[in-house]
PDB file of C-alpha atoms and ligand atoms in Angstrom:
ATOM      1  CA  MET A  20      -7.956  14.306  33.871  1.00 86.00           C
ATOM      2  CA  ILE A  21      -5.543  14.968  30.441  1.00 94.00           C
ATOM      3  CA  ASP A  22      -7.316  16.976  27.613  1.00 96.00           C
ATOM      4  CA  TYR A  23      -7.775  14.950  24.866  1.00 97.00           C
ATOM      5  CA  THR A  24      -8.422  18.013  22.688  1.00 97.00           C
ATOM      6  CA  LYS A  25      -5.840  19.137  22.443  1.00 97.00           C
ATOM      7  CA  TYR A  26      -4.292  15.664  20.750  1.00 98.00           C
ATOM      8  CA  LEU A  27      -7.081  15.415  18.020  1.00 98.00           C
ATOM      9  CA  ARG A  28      -7.736  17.076  15.104  1.00 98.00           C
ATOM     10  CA  ILE A  29     -11.433  17.585  15.287  1.00 97.00           C
ATOM     11  CA  SER A  30     -11.855  18.081  11.707  1.00 97.00           C
ATOM     12  CA  LYS A  31     -11.430  14.912  10.988  1.00 96.00           C
ATOM     13  CA  PHE A  32     -14.116  13.185  13.155  1.00 96.00           C
ATOM     14  CA  PRO A  33     -16.201  11.702  13.392  1.00 96.00           C
ATOM     15  CA  LEU A  34     -13.794   8.469  12.951  1.00 95.00           C
ATOM     16  CA  ILE A  35     -14.209   5.810  10.863  1.00 96.00           C
ATOM     17  CA  TRP A  36     -13.801   2.981  13.396  1.00 98.00           C
ATOM     18  CA  CYS A  37     -17.223   0.524  13.850  1.00 98.00           C
ATOM     19  CA  ALA A  38     -18.468   0.540  17.370  1.00 97.00           C
ATOM     20  CA  GLY A  39     -16.884  -2.296  19.325  1.00 97.00           C
ATOM     21  CA  CYS A  40     -13.312  -1.643  17.780  1.00 98.00           C
ATOM     22  CA  GLY A  41     -10.747  -1.351  20.088  1.00 98.00           C
ATOM     23  CA  ASN A  42      -8.881   1.178  18.167  1.00 98.00           C
ATOM     24  CA  GLY A  43      -9.816   4.256  20.368  1.00 98.00           C
ATOM     25  CA  ILE A  44      -8.886   2.438  23.258  1.00 98.00           C
ATOM     26  CA  VAL A  45      -5.630   2.345  22.284  1.00 98.00           C
ATOM     27  CA  LEU A  46      -5.969   6.391  20.602  1.00 98.00           C
ATOM     28  CA  LYS A  47      -6.099   7.256  24.451  1.00 98.00           C
ATOM     29  CA  SER A  48      -3.792   5.138  25.929  1.00 98.00           C
ATOM     30  CA  ILE A  49      -1.321   6.584  23.206  1.00 98.00           C
ATOM     31  CA  LEU A  50      -1.897  10.413  23.997  1.00 98.00           C
ATOM     32  CA  ARG A  51      -1.710   9.854  28.284  1.00 98.00           C
ATOM     33  CA  ALA A  52       1.356   8.476  27.448  1.00 98.00           C
ATOM     34  CA  ILE A  53       2.659  11.425  25.489  1.00 98.00           C
ATOM     35  CA  ASP A  54       1.169  14.014  27.743  1.00 98.00           C
ATOM     36  CA  LYS A  55       1.868  11.997  30.856  1.00 98.00           C
ATOM     37  CA  ILE A  56       5.664  12.378  29.481  1.00 98.00           C
ATOM     38  CA  GLY A  57       5.412  16.127  28.521  1.00 98.00           C
ATOM     39  CA  TRP A  58       6.734  15.496  24.529  1.00 98.00           C
ATOM     40  CA  ALA A  59       5.071  19.037  23.002  1.00 98.00           C
ATOM     41  CA  LYS A  60       3.364  17.925  20.161  1.00 98.00           C
ATOM     42  CA  ASP A  61       5.714  18.647  17.211  1.00 98.00           C
ATOM     43  CA  GLU A  62       8.438  17.057  18.168  1.00 98.00           C
ATOM     44  CA  ILE A  63       6.603  13.997  17.258  1.00 98.00           C
ATOM     45  CA  CYS A  64       6.231  12.714  14.563  1.00 98.00           C
ATOM     46  CA  MET A  65       3.417   9.356  13.970  1.00 98.00           C
ATOM     47  CA  VAL A  66       3.653   7.372  11.400  1.00 98.00           C
ATOM     48  CA  SER A  67       1.361   4.803   9.364  1.00 98.00           C
ATOM     49  CA  GLY A  68       0.942   2.150   6.407  1.00 98.00           C
ATOM     50  CA  ILE A  69      -2.427   1.484   4.905  1.00 98.00           C
ATOM     51  CA  GLY A  70      -5.532  -0.449   7.354  1.00 98.00           C
ATOM     52  CA  CYS A  71      -8.168   0.562   9.845  1.00 98.00           C
ATOM     53  CA  SER A  72      -5.926   0.894  13.014  1.00 98.00           C
ATOM     54  CA  SER A  73      -2.896   3.073  10.659  1.00 98.00           C
ATOM     55  CA  ARG A  74      -5.976   5.489  10.281  1.00 98.00           C
ATOM     56  CA  THR A  75      -4.288   6.833  13.910  1.00 98.00           C
ATOM     57  CA  PRO A  76      -2.407   9.330  12.290  1.00 98.00           C
ATOM     58  CA  GLY A  77      -5.236  11.051  10.686  1.00 98.00           C
ATOM     59  CA  TYR A  78      -6.496  12.053  14.077  1.00 98.00           C
ATOM     60  CA  VAL A  79      -3.591  13.773  15.866  1.00 98.00           C
ATOM     61  CA  ASP A  80      -2.192  16.734  15.859  1.00 98.00           C
ATOM     62  CA  PHE A  81       1.462  15.941  15.536  1.00 98.00           C
ATOM     63  CA  ASN A  82       3.728  15.948  12.872  1.00 98.00           C
ATOM     64  CA  THR A  83       2.043  12.590  11.282  1.00 98.00           C
ATOM     65  CA  LEU A  84       2.214  10.510   7.677  1.00 98.00           C
ATOM     66  CA  HIS A  85       0.195   8.466   6.346  1.00 98.00           C
ATOM     67  CA  THR A  86       1.887   5.968   3.868  1.00 98.00           C
ATOM     68  CA  THR A  87       2.034   3.015   1.830  1.00 98.00           C
ATOM     69  CA  HIS A  88       0.616  -0.335   3.026  1.00 98.00           C
ATOM     70  CA  GLY A  89       3.052  -1.935   4.796  1.00 98.00           C
ATOM     71  CA  ARG A  90       5.988  -0.018   4.873  1.00 98.00           C
ATOM     72  CA  ALA A  91       4.970   2.189   7.805  1.00 98.00           C
ATOM     73  CA  ILE A  92       8.530   0.888   9.349  1.00 98.00           C
ATOM     74  CA  ALA A  93      10.831   2.097   5.946  1.00 98.00           C
ATOM     75  CA  PHE A  94       8.850   6.152   6.236  1.00 98.00           C
ATOM     76  CA  ALA A  95       9.600   6.733   9.741  1.00 98.00           C
ATOM     77  CA  THR A  96      13.111   4.892   9.479  1.00 98.00           C
ATOM     78  CA  GLY A  97      13.974   7.571   6.745  1.00 98.00           C
ATOM     79  CA  VAL A  98      12.499  10.190   9.280  1.00 98.00           C
ATOM     80  CA  LYS A  99      14.623   9.069  12.081  1.00 98.00           C
ATOM     81  CA  MET A 100      17.546   9.683   9.885  1.00 98.00           C
ATOM     82  CA  ALA A 101      17.055  12.721   8.122  1.00 97.00           C
ATOM     83  CA  LYS A 102      15.763  14.016  11.821  1.00 98.00           C
ATOM     84  CA  PRO A 103      16.893  12.129  14.843  1.00 98.00           C
ATOM     85  CA  GLU A 104      15.467  14.842  17.256  1.00 98.00           C
ATOM     86  CA  LEU A 105      11.599  13.805  16.767  1.00 98.00           C
ATOM     87  CA  HIS A 106      10.270  11.124  18.477  1.00 98.00           C
ATOM     88  CA  VAL A 107       9.376   8.836  16.382  1.00 99.00           C
ATOM     89  CA  ILE A 108       6.356   6.504  16.891  1.00 99.00           C
ATOM     90  CA  VAL A 109       4.238   4.219  15.130  1.00 99.00           C
ATOM     91  CA  VAL A 110       0.994   2.604  14.196  1.00 98.00           C
ATOM     92  CA  THR A 111       0.325  -0.942  12.237  1.00 98.00           C
ATOM     93  CA  GLY A 112      -1.853  -3.266  12.170  1.00 98.00           C
ATOM     94  CA  ASP A 113      -0.873  -6.896  12.625  1.00 98.00           C
ATOM     95  CA  GLY A 114      -1.184  -7.184   8.747  1.00 98.00           C
ATOM     96  CA  ASP A 115       0.381  -3.869   7.865  1.00 98.00           C
ATOM     97  CA  ALA A 116       3.804  -4.996  10.047  1.00 98.00           C
ATOM     98  CA  THR A 117       4.116  -8.332   9.868  1.00 98.00           C
ATOM     99  CA  ALA A 118       2.708  -9.851   6.844  1.00 98.00           C
ATOM    100  CA  ILE A 119       3.813  -7.310   3.354  1.00 98.00           C
ATOM    101  CA  GLY A 120       5.746  -5.564   6.344  1.00 98.00           C
ATOM    102  CA  GLY A 121       7.615  -7.733   8.082  1.00 98.00           C
ATOM    103  CA  ASN A 122      10.880  -7.773   5.898  1.00 98.00           C
ATOM    104  CA  HIS A 123      10.704  -3.717   7.807  1.00 98.00           C
ATOM    105  CA  TYR A 124       9.614  -5.318  10.567  1.00 98.00           C
ATOM    106  CA  ILE A 125      12.362  -7.541  12.110  1.00 98.00           C
ATOM    107  CA  HIS A 126      15.112  -5.330  10.528  1.00 98.00           C
ATOM    108  CA  ALA A 127      14.191  -2.683  12.292  1.00 98.00           C
ATOM    109  CA  ALA A 128      14.317  -4.639  15.261  1.00 98.00           C
ATOM    110  CA  ARG A 129      17.817  -5.676  14.483  1.00 98.00           C
ATOM    111  CA  ARG A 130      19.741  -2.113  13.672  1.00 98.00           C
ATOM    112  CA  ASN A 131      17.617  -1.175  16.838  1.00 98.00           C
ATOM    113  CA  ILE A 132      16.491   1.847  15.094  1.00 98.00           C
ATOM    114  CA  ASP A 133      15.249   4.568  17.991  1.00 98.00           C
ATOM    115  CA  MET A 134      11.400   4.331  17.882  1.00 98.00           C
ATOM    116  CA  THR A 135       8.787   3.304  18.990  1.00 99.00           C
ATOM    117  CA  VAL A 136       5.279   0.738  17.671  1.00 99.00           C
ATOM    118  CA  VAL A 137       2.634   0.388  18.321  1.00 99.00           C
ATOM    119  CA  ILE A 138       1.147  -2.915  16.675  1.00 98.00           C
ATOM    120  CA  PHE A 139      -3.111  -2.807  17.090  1.00 98.00           C
ATOM    121  CA  ASN A 140      -3.111  -6.247  16.905  1.00 98.00           C
ATOM    122  CA  ASN A 141      -6.660  -7.844  16.033  1.00 98.00           C
ATOM    123  CA  ASN A 142      -6.172 -10.902  14.465  1.00 98.00           C
ATOM    124  CA  ILE A 143      -7.807 -10.063  10.993  1.00 98.00           C
ATOM    125  CA  TYR A 144      -7.465  -8.073   7.936  1.00 98.00           C
ATOM    126  CA  GLY A 145     -10.369  -5.379   9.183  1.00 98.00           C
ATOM    127  CA  MET A 146     -10.120  -2.556   6.997  1.00 98.00           C
ATOM    128  CA  THR A 147      -9.822  -5.115   4.126  1.00 98.00           C
ATOM    129  CA  GLY A 148     -13.358  -7.652   5.118  1.00 97.00           C
ATOM    130  CA  GLY A 149     -11.396  -9.786   7.325  1.00 98.00           C
ATOM    131  CA  GLN A 150      -8.423 -11.764   5.588  1.00 98.00           C
ATOM    132  CA  VAL A 151      -6.300 -14.030   7.413  1.00 98.00           C
ATOM    133  CA  SER A 152      -3.617 -12.626   9.050  1.00 98.00           C
ATOM    134  CA  PRO A 153      -0.183 -13.680  10.476  1.00 98.00           C
ATOM    135  CA  THR A 154      -1.847 -13.109  14.215  1.00 98.00           C
ATOM    136  CA  THR A 155      -5.240 -15.358  12.753  1.00 98.00           C
ATOM    137  CA  PRO A 156      -4.711 -18.461  15.181  1.00 97.00           C
ATOM    138  CA  MET A 157      -4.590 -21.585  13.853  1.00 97.00           C
ATOM    139  CA  GLY A 158      -8.810 -22.789  13.414  1.00 98.00           C
ATOM    140  CA  MET A 159     -10.104 -19.245  14.245  1.00 98.00           C
ATOM    141  CA  LYS A 160     -12.085 -18.275  10.101  1.00 98.00           C
ATOM    142  CA  ALA A 161     -11.193 -15.383   8.395  1.00 98.00           C
ATOM    143  CA  SER A 162     -13.157 -14.563   4.621  1.00 98.00           C
ATOM    144  CA  THR A 163     -10.019 -16.378   2.891  1.00 98.00           C
ATOM    145  CA  ALA A 164     -10.013 -19.639   5.348  1.00 98.00           C
ATOM    146  CA  PRO A 165     -13.973 -20.288   5.601  1.00 98.00           C
ATOM    147  CA  TYR A 166     -13.302 -23.475   7.694  1.00 98.00           C
ATOM    148  CA  GLY A 167     -11.110 -21.910   9.928  1.00 98.00           C
ATOM    149  CA  SER A 168      -7.189 -20.956   9.467  1.00 98.00           C
ATOM    150  CA  VAL A 169      -4.370 -23.809   8.613  1.00 98.00           C
ATOM    151  CA  GLU A 170      -1.441 -22.099   9.267  1.00 97.00           C
ATOM    152  CA  ALA A 171       0.419 -21.731  12.738  1.00 96.00           C
ATOM    153  CA  SER A 172       0.351 -17.987  14.361  1.00 96.00           C
ATOM    154  CA  PHE A 173       2.972 -15.388  14.821  1.00 92.00           C
ATOM    155  CA  ASN A 174       4.102 -14.632  17.836  1.00 96.00           C
ATOM    156  CA  ILE A 175       4.591 -10.964  17.171  1.00 97.00           C
ATOM    157  CA  SER A 176       6.802 -10.314  20.491  1.00 98.00           C
ATOM    158  CA  GLY A 177       8.418 -12.965  20.355  1.00 98.00           C
ATOM    159  CA  LEU A 178       9.731 -12.064  16.957  1.00 97.00           C
ATOM    160  CA  ALA A 179      11.095  -8.291  18.213  1.00 98.00           C
ATOM    161  CA  GLU A 180      12.929 -10.472  20.495  1.00 98.00           C
ATOM    162  CA  ALA A 181      14.577 -12.431  18.574  1.00 98.00           C
ATOM    163  CA  ALA A 182      15.131  -9.890  16.038  1.00 98.00           C
ATOM    164  CA  GLY A 183      17.764  -7.752  18.961  1.00 97.00           C
ATOM    165  CA  ALA A 184      14.186  -5.224  20.089  1.00 98.00           C
ATOM    166  CA  SER A 185      15.320  -3.311  22.944  1.00 98.00           C
ATOM    167  CA  PHE A 186      11.837  -2.845  24.783  1.00 98.00           C
ATOM    168  CA  VAL A 187       9.231  -5.168  24.093  1.00 98.00           C
ATOM    169  CA  ALA A 188       5.854  -5.809  26.332  1.00 98.00           C
ATOM    170  CA  ARG A 189       2.037  -6.796  25.333  1.00 98.00           C
ATOM    171  CA  GLY A 190      -0.745  -5.955  26.840  1.00 98.00           C
ATOM    172  CA  THR A 191      -4.538  -5.218  25.864  1.00 98.00           C
ATOM    173  CA  VAL A 192      -7.139  -2.732  25.363  1.00 98.00           C
ATOM    174  CA  TYR A 193      -8.465  -4.018  28.746  1.00 98.00           C
ATOM    175  CA  HIS A 194      -6.175  -3.997  30.911  1.00 98.00           C
ATOM    176  CA  VAL A 195      -5.755  -0.635  30.282  1.00 98.00           C
ATOM    177  CA  PHE A 196      -4.216   1.291  33.201  1.00 97.00           C
ATOM    178  CA  GLN A 197      -0.609  -0.880  32.289  1.00 98.00           C
ATOM    179  CA  LEU A 198      -1.480  -0.368  28.543  1.00 98.00           C
ATOM    180  CA  ASP A 199      -0.861   3.093  29.691  1.00 98.00           C
ATOM    181  CA  LYS A 200       2.339   2.143  31.517  1.00 98.00           C
ATOM    182  CA  LEU A 201       3.469   0.262  28.793  1.00 98.00           C
ATOM    183  CA  ILE A 202       3.729   2.543  26.236  1.00 99.00           C
ATOM    184  CA  GLU A 203       5.074   5.327  28.666  1.00 98.00           C
ATOM    185  CA  ARG A 204       8.049   2.381  28.816  1.00 98.00           C
ATOM    186  CA  ALA A 205       8.115   2.300  24.818  1.00 98.00           C
ATOM    187  CA  LEU A 206       7.882   5.964  24.314  1.00 98.00           C
ATOM    188  CA  LEU A 207      10.957   6.592  26.983  1.00 98.00           C
ATOM    189  CA  LYS A 208      12.784   3.847  25.700  1.00 98.00           C
ATOM    190  CA  ARG A 209      16.310   4.174  23.301  1.00 98.00           C
ATOM    191  CA  GLY A 210      16.096   1.562  20.723  1.00 98.00           C
ATOM    192  CA  PHE A 211      13.538  -0.145  18.376  1.00 98.00           C
ATOM    193  CA  SER A 212      10.008  -0.893  20.664  1.00 98.00           C
ATOM    194  CA  VAL A 213       7.789  -2.542  20.382  1.00 98.00           C
ATOM    195  CA  VAL A 214       3.981  -2.557  22.527  1.00 99.00           C
ATOM    196  CA  GLU A 215       1.610  -5.551  20.428  1.00 98.00           C
ATOM    197  CA  VAL A 216      -1.857  -4.709  22.026  1.00 98.00           C
ATOM    198  CA  LEU A 217      -5.096  -7.079  21.779  1.00 98.00           C
ATOM    199  CA  THR A 218      -7.687  -5.669  20.720  1.00 98.00           C
ATOM    200  CA  PRO A 219     -10.655  -6.644  19.603  1.00 98.00           C
ATOM    201  CA  CYS A 220     -12.275  -5.986  15.732  1.00 98.00           C
ATOM    202  CA  PRO A 221     -16.182  -7.637  16.091  1.00 98.00           C
ATOM    203  CA  THR A 222     -17.162  -6.887  12.123  1.00 98.00           C
ATOM    204  CA  ALA A 223     -14.369  -8.176  10.511  1.00 98.00           C
ATOM    205  CA  TYR A 224     -13.385 -11.296  13.289  1.00 98.00           C
ATOM    206  CA  GLY A 225     -15.489 -11.318  16.535  1.00 98.00           C
ATOM    207  CA  ARG A 226     -18.550 -12.194  13.672  1.00 98.00           C
ATOM    208  CA  ARG A 227     -17.190 -13.946  12.046  1.00 98.00           C
ATOM    209  CA  ASN A 228     -16.786 -16.374  14.881  1.00 98.00           C
ATOM    210  CA  ARG A 229     -18.939 -15.998  17.239  1.00 98.00           C
ATOM    211  CA  MET A 230     -16.897 -13.899  19.778  1.00 98.00           C
ATOM    212  CA  GLY A 231     -19.844 -11.208  20.170  1.00 97.00           C
ATOM    213  CA  THR A 232     -19.994  -8.044  20.571  1.00 98.00           C
ATOM    214  CA  GLY A 233     -16.661  -5.542  21.255  1.00 97.00           C
ATOM    215  CA  VAL A 234     -16.836  -5.598  24.856  1.00 98.00           C
ATOM    216  CA  ASP A 235     -17.608  -9.400  24.846  1.00 98.00           C
ATOM    217  CA  MET A 236     -14.245 -10.386  22.650  1.00 98.00           C
ATOM    218  CA  ILE A 237     -12.622  -7.853  25.718  1.00 98.00           C
ATOM    219  CA  ARG A 238     -14.518  -9.599  28.170  1.00 98.00           C
ATOM    220  CA  TRP A 239     -12.495 -12.380  27.140  1.00 98.00           C
ATOM    221  CA  GLN A 240      -9.040 -10.680  26.855  1.00 98.00           C
ATOM    222  CA  LYS A 241      -9.755 -10.533  30.573  1.00 97.00           C
ATOM    223  CA  GLU A 242     -10.498 -14.603  30.965  1.00 97.00           C
ATOM    224  CA  HIS A 243      -7.477 -15.684  28.289  1.00 97.00           C
ATOM    225  CA  THR A 244      -4.783 -12.821  29.243  1.00 98.00           C
ATOM    226  CA  VAL A 245      -2.182 -13.602  32.416  1.00 98.00           C
ATOM    227  CA  SER A 246       0.643 -11.693  32.956  1.00 97.00           C
ATOM    228  CA  VAL A 247       4.304 -12.659  33.195  1.00 97.00           C
ATOM    229  CA  GLN A 248       4.958 -12.508  36.268  1.00 96.00           C
ATOM    230  CA  GLU A 249       1.346 -14.815  36.967  1.00 96.00           C
ATOM    231  CA  ALA A 250       2.286 -17.146  33.559  1.00 96.00           C
ATOM    232  CA  GLY A 251       5.837 -17.733  35.698  1.00 94.00           C
ATOM    233  CA  LYS A 252       4.094 -20.410  38.062  1.00 96.00           C
ATOM    234  CA  LEU A 253       1.613 -22.279  36.199  1.00 95.00           C
ATOM    235  CA  THR A 254       1.949 -25.282  34.337  1.00 96.00           C
ATOM    236  CA  PRO A 255       2.192 -25.443  30.815  1.00 94.00           C
ATOM    237  CA  GLU A 256      -1.070 -26.979  30.488  1.00 94.00           C
ATOM    238  CA  GLN A 257      -2.678 -24.408  32.821  1.00 94.00           C
ATOM    239  CA  LEU A 258      -0.628 -21.595  30.183  1.00 94.00           C
ATOM    240  CA  GLN A 259      -2.134 -23.500  27.090  1.00 92.00           C
ATOM    241  CA  ASP A 260      -5.169 -20.958  25.971  1.00 92.00           C
ATOM    242  CA  LYS A 261      -4.205 -18.016  27.637  1.00 96.00           C
ATOM    243  CA  ILE A 262      -1.428 -15.068  26.020  1.00 97.00           C
ATOM    244  CA  ILE A 263       1.122 -13.854  28.502  1.00 98.00           C
ATOM    245  CA  THR A 264       0.683  -9.856  29.103  1.00 98.00           C
ATOM    246  CA  GLY A 265       3.460  -7.208  30.284  1.00 98.00           C
ATOM    247  CA  VAL A 266       7.136  -6.409  29.312  1.00 98.00           C
ATOM    248  CA  PHE A 267       9.325  -9.087  27.393  1.00 98.00           C
ATOM    249  CA  VAL A 268      12.851  -7.266  27.167  1.00 98.00           C
ATOM    250  CA  ASP A 269      13.969  -4.753  28.756  1.00 98.00           C
ATOM    251  CA  VAL A 270      17.608  -4.465  27.636  1.00 98.00           C
ATOM    252  CA  ASP A 271      20.469  -0.997  26.324  1.00 98.00           C
ATOM    253  CA  ARG A 272      21.685  -1.838  23.211  1.00 97.00           C
ATOM    254  CA  PRO A 273      23.849   0.841  20.527  1.00 97.00           C
ATOM    255  CA  GLU A 274      21.104   2.893  19.230  1.00 98.00           C
ATOM    256  CA  TYR A 275      21.298   2.828  15.150  1.00 98.00           C
ATOM    257  CA  VAL A 276      20.914   6.084  13.769  1.00 98.00           C
ATOM    258  CA  GLU A 277      23.704   6.743  17.280  1.00 97.00           C
ATOM    259  CA  THR A 278      25.971   4.039  15.482  1.00 98.00           C
ATOM    260  CA  TYR A 279      25.628   5.850  12.282  1.00 97.00           C
ATOM    261  CA  GLN A 280      26.325   9.191  12.917  1.00 97.00           C
ATOM    262  CA  LYS A 281      29.567   8.319  15.063  1.00 97.00           C
ATOM    263  CA  LEU A 282      30.684   6.683  11.821  1.00 97.00           C
ATOM    264  CA  VAL A 283      30.080   9.446   9.951  1.00 97.00           C
ATOM    265  CA  GLN A 284      32.243  11.861  12.647  1.00 97.00           C
ATOM    266  CA  SER A 285      35.003   9.689  12.773  1.00 97.00           C
ATOM    267  CA  LEU A 286      35.410   9.758   8.436  1.00 97.00           C
ATOM    268  CA  ARG A 287      34.706  14.029   8.573  1.00 97.00           C
ATOM    269  CA  GLU A 288      37.704  13.895  10.723  1.00 96.00           C
ATOM    270  CA  ARG A 289      40.212  11.862   9.593  1.00 95.00           C
ATOM    271  CA  ALA A 290      39.363  13.292   6.098  1.00 95.00           C
ATOM    272  CA  GLN A 291      40.336  16.761   7.476  1.00 94.00           C
ATOM    273  CA  LYS A 292      43.681  15.499   8.860  1.00 91.00           C
ATOM    274  CA  HIS A 293      44.568  13.786   4.957  1.00 80.00           C
TER     275      HIS A 293
HETATM  276  C1  TPP B 327       0.338  -3.205  -1.344  1.00 92.41           C
HETATM  277  C2  TPP B 327      -1.171  -3.318  -0.829  1.00 92.41           C
HETATM  278  N1  TPP B 327      -1.547  -4.186  -0.658  1.00 92.41           N
HETATM  279  C3  TPP B 327      -3.268  -4.780  -0.048  1.00 92.41           C
HETATM  280  C4  TPP B 327      -4.066  -3.404  -0.166  1.00 92.41           C
HETATM  281  C5  TPP B 327      -5.011  -3.183   0.336  1.00 92.41           C
HETATM  282  N2  TPP B 327      -4.925  -3.557   2.251  1.00 92.41           N
HETATM  283  C6  TPP B 327      -4.963  -2.212   2.633  1.00 92.41           C
HETATM  284  S1  TPP B 327      -4.730  -1.948   4.459  1.00 92.41           S
HETATM  285  C7  TPP B 327      -4.505  -3.898   4.155  1.00 92.41           C
HETATM  286  C8  TPP B 327      -5.046  -4.551   5.787  1.00 92.41           C
HETATM  287  C9  TPP B 327      -4.791  -4.380   7.275  1.00 92.41           C
HETATM  288  O1  TPP B 327      -5.384  -5.276   7.592  1.00 92.41           O
HETATM  289  P1  TPP B 327      -4.028  -5.381   9.059  1.00 92.41           P
HETATM  290  O2  TPP B 327      -2.543  -4.508   8.972  1.00 92.41           O
HETATM  291  O3  TPP B 327      -4.118  -6.067  10.233  1.00 92.41           O
HETATM  292  O4  TPP B 327      -4.140  -3.702  10.196  1.00 92.41           O
HETATM  293  P2  TPP B 327      -6.590  -3.670  10.843  1.00 92.41           P
HETATM  294  O5  TPP B 327      -7.372  -2.551   9.553  1.00 92.41           O
HETATM  295  O6  TPP B 327      -6.947  -4.979  11.114  1.00 92.41           O
HETATM  296  O7  TPP B 327      -6.266  -2.289  11.646  1.00 92.41           O
HETATM  297  C10 TPP B 327      -4.458  -4.681   3.143  1.00 92.41           C
HETATM  298  C11 TPP B 327      -4.183  -5.959   2.164  1.00 92.41           C
HETATM  299  C12 TPP B 327      -2.837  -2.418   0.197  1.00 92.41           C
HETATM  300  N3  TPP B 327      -3.585  -1.121   0.449  1.00 92.41           N
HETATM  301  N4  TPP B 327      -1.816  -1.766  -0.648  1.00 92.41           N
HETATM  302  S1  SF4 B 328     -13.148  -3.500  10.914  1.00 92.41           S
HETATM  303 FE1  SF4 B 328     -12.749  -4.073  12.719  1.00 92.41          FE
HETATM  304  S2  SF4 B 328     -10.593  -2.626  12.920  1.00 92.41           S
HETATM  305 FE2  SF4 B 328     -11.266  -1.961  11.614  1.00 92.41          FE
HETATM  306  S3  SF4 B 328     -12.963  -0.212  12.834  1.00 92.41           S
HETATM  307 FE3  SF4 B 328     -14.357  -1.940  12.499  1.00 92.41          FE
HETATM  308  S4  SF4 B 328     -14.112  -2.750  14.151  1.00 92.41           S
HETATM  309 FE4  SF4 B 328     -11.973  -1.623  13.540  1.00 92.41          FE
END
């Protein structure tokens, strides 16, 4: 059994997350994956933007950066370029990563820079009280959509896949054993890896949409998700109200820092010859 306290900044507790919030489940899943891999704390840099989920680096005893809203991947890119030996992990919300930070998200995937982005997708802006986010499903309520959102929502895993990420997976806090494995695989993948985690926000999303307690919302995940393997056997009608989980992409592509360093090296050698 893992000793979580080894990885936590106990002085920062109690944490700010509401009762029934799924963020703590994701945090523990990340810690179990790191513990299994066996990385030393100082080999890791965890970066976040702003949001409830983005408070995560405050609670862990790695090298950590709590940056500005939407800019976690941009800061993480700088860290990885300056210190390629670090294992860079970004923890971010659906709003942070795909609204204000959407541009950084797609271009980091396109570059295939070696980092892992764990997106806590609670379908809402939790920290600021429940504004609509790019993943709020159409028809669901938010403080800025009191009659239901009229916008189509993003498939944020699909977006990373289309943009060129090396590893893309979606899990839930209900399927926690699967989540541990998805995060472990993403951390070990060389290149840009994404794990989208569906996690309940009972306070800003569930309450407004009458989804019950955090436990009810986790039960909802159990009933409304199917694995990629199962999905292949279902008709479009059967899939209509289902969210697909599992690994969508696991490919090897040239990694950005390595490609950049090779270029620098070849230019240095050329300069020495002349
Ligand atoms: C430039 C800027 N714009 C807006 C904000 C306000 N703000 C802080 S967190 C946040 C939304 C966070 O939502 P999300 O990323 O989904 O994370 P969650 O809180 O749901 O985990 C916003 C709009 C800010 N801090 N900075
Ligand atoms: S507002 Fe939502 S996301 Fe934020 S801590 Fe509370 S339950 Fe979690």
